Tab-separated table of C-alpha atoms in Angstrom:
chain	number	residue	atom	x	y	z
A	11	MET	CA	40.127	8.952	27.957
A	12	SER	CA	40.661	12.206	29.413
A	13	HIS	CA	37.796	14.638	30.873
A	14	GLN	CA	37.846	16.540	27.641
A	15	GLU	CA	37.591	14.005	25.282
A	16	GLN	CA	34.689	12.218	27.048
A	17	GLU	CA	32.700	15.823	27.062
A	18	GLN	CA	33.624	15.907	23.660
A	19	SER	CA	32.049	12.069	22.952
A	20	ALA	CA	28.961	12.967	24.614
A	21	GLU	CA	28.460	15.669	22.074
A	22	PRO	CA	25.606	14.425	19.633
A	23	SER	CA	26.696	13.740	16.413
A	24	SER	CA	24.212	15.627	14.457
A	25	LEU	CA	21.821	18.445	15.572
A	26	PRO	CA	18.038	17.605	16.206
A	27	ALA	CA	16.009	17.691	13.541
A	28	VAL	CA	14.111	20.970	14.438
A	29	TYR	CA	11.452	20.754	11.606
A	30	SER	CA	10.914	16.851	12.206
A	31	LEU	CA	7.704	15.723	13.318
A	32	ALA	CA	8.855	13.522	14.956
A	33	ALA	CA	11.068	15.557	17.032
A	34	SER	CA	8.861	19.008	17.793
A	35	ASP	CA	5.747	16.834	17.759
A	36	PRO	CA	6.201	13.133	18.858
A	37	GLU	CA	2.886	12.657	20.666
A	38	ALA	CA	0.681	13.354	17.464
A	39	VAL	CA	-0.772	16.398	20.260
A	40	LEU	CA	-0.302	19.108	17.880
A	41	VAL	CA	-0.835	17.829	14.360
A	42	ASP	CA	-2.890	14.039	13.368
A	43	ARG	CA	-1.075	12.392	11.747
A	44	SER	CA	-3.716	9.933	10.651
A	45	GLY	CA	-3.720	9.164	7.370
A	46	LEU	CA	-0.107	10.386	6.443
A	47	SER	CA	2.071	7.167	5.179
A	48	GLU	CA	5.661	7.546	5.854
A	49	ARG	CA	6.443	9.083	2.345
A	50	ASP	CA	4.124	11.968	3.465
A	51	LEU	CA	5.965	12.109	6.784
A	52	LEU	CA	9.252	12.461	4.803
A	53	GLN	CA	7.972	15.028	2.510
A	54	ILE	CA	6.216	17.832	5.009
A	55	ASP	CA	9.283	16.723	6.874
A	56	ALA	CA	11.265	17.879	3.961
A	57	LEU	CA	8.965	20.967	3.133
A	58	MET	CA	9.076	22.881	6.174
A	59	ALA	CA	13.139	22.125	6.980
A	60	ALA	CA	12.940	23.507	3.313
A	61	LEU	CA	11.184	26.833	4.739
A	62	GLY	CA	12.836	26.698	7.231
A	63	GLN	CA	16.323	27.160	5.261
A	64	LEU	CA	14.702	29.701	3.101
A	65	ARG	CA	13.952	31.611	6.515
A	66	THR	CA	17.663	32.052	7.373
A	67	ALA	CA	18.394	32.289	4.148
A	68	GLU	CA	16.583	35.565	4.105
A	69	LYS	CA	17.705	36.733	7.689
A	70	GLU	CA	21.284	36.503	6.551
A	71	LEU	CA	20.501	38.692	3.552
A	72	ALA	CA	19.125	41.003	5.261
A	73	ASP	CA	21.832	41.603	8.124
A	74	ALA	CA	23.916	41.452	5.212
A	75	SER	CA	22.481	44.132	3.508
A	76	LEU	CA	21.888	46.616	6.799
A	77	ARG	CA	25.701	45.886	7.749
A	78	TYR	CA	26.525	46.616	3.797
A	79	MET	CA	24.528	49.873	4.193
A	80	ASP	CA	25.010	50.624	7.084
A	81	LEU	CA	21.094	51.237	8.186
A	82	GLY	CA	18.911	49.568	10.934
A	83	GLU	CA	15.977	47.305	9.536
A	84	THR	CA	13.198	50.207	9.369
A	85	ASP	CA	15.829	52.178	7.533
A	86	MET	CA	15.903	50.377	4.899
A	87	ARG	CA	12.393	49.465	5.037
A	88	ALA	CA	11.682	53.373	3.964
A	89	LEU	CA	14.836	53.228	1.559
A	90	HIS	CA	12.977	50.114	-0.526
A	91	PHE	CA	9.454	51.861	-0.347
A	92	LEU	CA	11.478	55.583	-1.533
A	93	ILE	CA	12.529	53.132	-4.219
A	94	ALA	CA	9.676	52.158	-5.061
A	95	CYS	CA	8.221	55.141	-5.353
A	96	GLU	CA	10.185	56.360	-7.921
A	97	SER	CA	10.036	53.717	-9.759
A	98	THR	CA	6.460	54.016	-10.345
A	99	GLY	CA	6.367	57.551	-10.913
A	100	THR	CA	4.417	58.694	-7.073
A	101	LEU	CA	5.070	61.175	-4.787
A	102	ALA	CA	6.908	59.840	-1.292
A	103	THR	CA	5.143	62.202	1.541
A	104	PRO	CA	6.331	61.953	5.318
A	105	SER	CA	2.521	60.685	5.917
A	106	ALA	CA	2.910	58.062	3.179
A	107	ILE	CA	5.935	56.538	4.362
A	108	SER	CA	4.222	56.520	8.010
A	109	GLN	CA	1.440	54.793	7.238
A	110	ALA	CA	3.805	52.285	4.333
A	111	LEU	CA	6.381	51.093	7.215
A	112	GLU	CA	3.123	51.613	9.956
A	113	ILE	CA	5.090	54.165	12.319
A	114	SER	CA	4.482	57.304	13.944
A	115	THR	CA	4.247	60.883	12.880
A	116	ALA	CA	7.163	61.446	15.459
A	117	SER	CA	9.003	58.208	14.635
A	118	THR	CA	8.839	59.189	10.412
A	119	THR	CA	10.442	62.761	11.531
A	120	LYS	CA	13.632	60.891	13.303
A	121	LEU	CA	13.894	58.495	10.678
A	122	LEU	CA	13.802	60.797	7.622
A	123	ASP	CA	15.957	63.652	9.906
A	124	ARG	CA	18.404	60.290	9.998
A	125	LEU	CA	18.665	59.390	6.656
A	126	GLU	CA	18.997	63.289	5.534
A	127	GLN	CA	21.829	63.705	7.650
A	128	ALA	CA	23.569	60.636	6.336
A	129	GLY	CA	23.065	61.740	3.166
A	130	HIS	CA	20.441	59.005	2.238
A	131	ILE	CA	17.549	61.302	0.883
A	132	ARG	CA	16.163	64.999	0.396
A	133	ARG	CA	13.590	67.177	1.589
A	134	ARG	CA	11.765	69.067	-1.260
A	135	ARG	CA	8.410	70.998	-1.502
A	136	HIS	CA	5.593	68.799	-2.765
A	137	PRO	CA	4.545	69.996	-6.550
A	138	SER	CA	0.898	70.572	-6.015
A	139	ASP	CA	0.495	71.469	-2.315
A	140	ARG	CA	3.446	74.130	-0.603
A	141	ARG	CA	2.491	73.253	3.285
A	142	ALA	CA	3.376	69.695	2.128
A	143	LEU	CA	7.679	67.692	1.339
A	144	VAL	CA	8.324	65.534	-0.691
A	145	ILE	CA	11.441	62.740	-0.014
A	146	ASP	CA	13.475	61.778	-2.595
A	147	ILE	CA	16.356	59.233	-2.480
A	148	GLU	CA	19.381	60.101	-2.940
A	149	PRO	CA	21.009	58.980	-6.860
A	150	VAL	CA	24.350	57.574	-4.682
A	151	THR	CA	22.230	55.482	-2.240
A	152	ARG	CA	20.017	54.338	-4.643
A	153	GLU	CA	21.992	52.949	-7.080
A	154	ALA	CA	23.849	51.361	-3.826
A	155	ALA	CA	21.455	49.768	-2.791
A	156	MET	CA	20.344	48.286	-6.537
A	157	ARG	CA	23.527	47.195	-7.423
A	158	THR	CA	23.818	45.064	-4.322
A	159	VAL	CA	20.784	44.162	-2.329
A	160	GLY	CA	18.490	44.656	-4.439
A	161	ALA	CA	20.343	42.256	-6.949
A	162	GLN	CA	20.287	39.399	-4.335
A	163	GLN	CA	16.934	39.973	-3.429
A	164	ALA	CA	15.875	39.895	-7.691
A	165	ARG	CA	17.311	36.222	-7.880
A	166	ARG	CA	14.116	35.155	-6.237
A	167	VAL	CA	13.021	35.441	-9.954
A	168	LEU	CA	15.174	33.175	-10.821
A	169	ALA	CA	13.870	30.265	-8.882
A	170	VAL	CA	9.926	31.730	-9.691
A	171	ARG	CA	11.369	31.590	-13.462
A	172	ARG	CA	11.968	27.398	-13.132
A	173	LEU	CA	7.953	26.508	-12.449
A	174	THR	CA	5.612	26.166	-14.626
A	175	PRO	CA	2.624	28.579	-14.413
A	176	ALA	CA	0.439	25.742	-13.098
A	177	GLN	CA	3.163	24.961	-10.526
A	178	ARG	CA	3.234	28.953	-9.897
A	179	ASP	CA	-0.370	28.564	-8.747
A	180	VAL	CA	0.386	25.489	-6.373
A	181	VAL	CA	2.898	27.502	-4.493
A	182	ILE	CA	1.014	30.572	-4.597
A	183	GLY	CA	-2.263	28.405	-3.101
A	184	PHE	CA	0.292	26.938	-0.476
A	185	LEU	CA	1.457	29.763	0.654
A	186	GLN	CA	-1.488	32.195	0.923
A	187	ASP	CA	-2.956	29.015	2.956
A	188	MET	CA	0.042	28.256	5.216
A	189	ALA	CA	-0.329	31.955	6.154
A	190	ALA	CA	-3.894	32.275	6.596
A	191	GLU	CA	-3.104	29.170	9.026
A	192	ILE	CA	-0.116	30.746	11.572
A	193	SER	CA	-2.030	33.919	11.562
A	194	VAL	CA	-2.581	35.348	14.787
A	195	ALA	CA	-5.902	37.740	13.773
A	196	GLY	CA	-8.324	36.943	16.631
A	197	VAL	CA	-5.701	34.658	18.743
A	198	ASP	CA	-6.011	35.676	22.764
A	199	TRP	CA	-2.444	34.477	23.788
A	200	ALA	CA	-1.281	36.425	20.765
A	201	THR	CA	-2.554	40.163	22.164
A	202	GLN	CA	-1.954	39.351	25.782
A	203	PRO	CA	1.129	40.079	27.517
A	204	GLY	CA	3.361	37.420	28.831
A	205	ASP	CA	4.141	36.028	31.785
A	206	SER	CA	7.552	36.808	32.783
A	207	ASP	CA	7.741	33.808	35.332
A	208	GLY	CA	5.736	31.515	33.332
A	209	PRO	CA	8.023	28.922	30.924
A	210	ILE	CA	10.157	30.036	27.883
């Protein structure tokens, strides 16, 4: 057997199940397994893997949308906000965009300059406050975003429609509960700078 063949044969037949409790927490240091049956553990692993698949699909869709629209992530979020404002009849001011995107006034100005230069938005005077501006998305950009990225994102609703009202309540509760459990609000280490010399 050649050296190359030996290296290939040493490769694992499958990648580790990173979402499996047995792989990520074999000594039950992080998660107490008491009271959980083998079926419970298999279901937990399957559920965590499904959440991982969802995150992967969301990232792939987000990356594809950025490539297609030739924009950055903040730019796309701004356009999404402008579409929502237009759909609800809400005037999108620079301050509203800054608040929605949680970015500074200076960053908002640079963002709007960039989007206007690329032909995605236009500025106009506020109808009741002549000192203020309103930001509109250009129809061509809106149509392109809705026809591609928006249409793909909307397919999430198809999965939701297939659930019964009772199942939706369970899923809503589960997602809210999980979000609360992993929230870093009030967690000391999450607000501290990392130690560059420490373990990764």
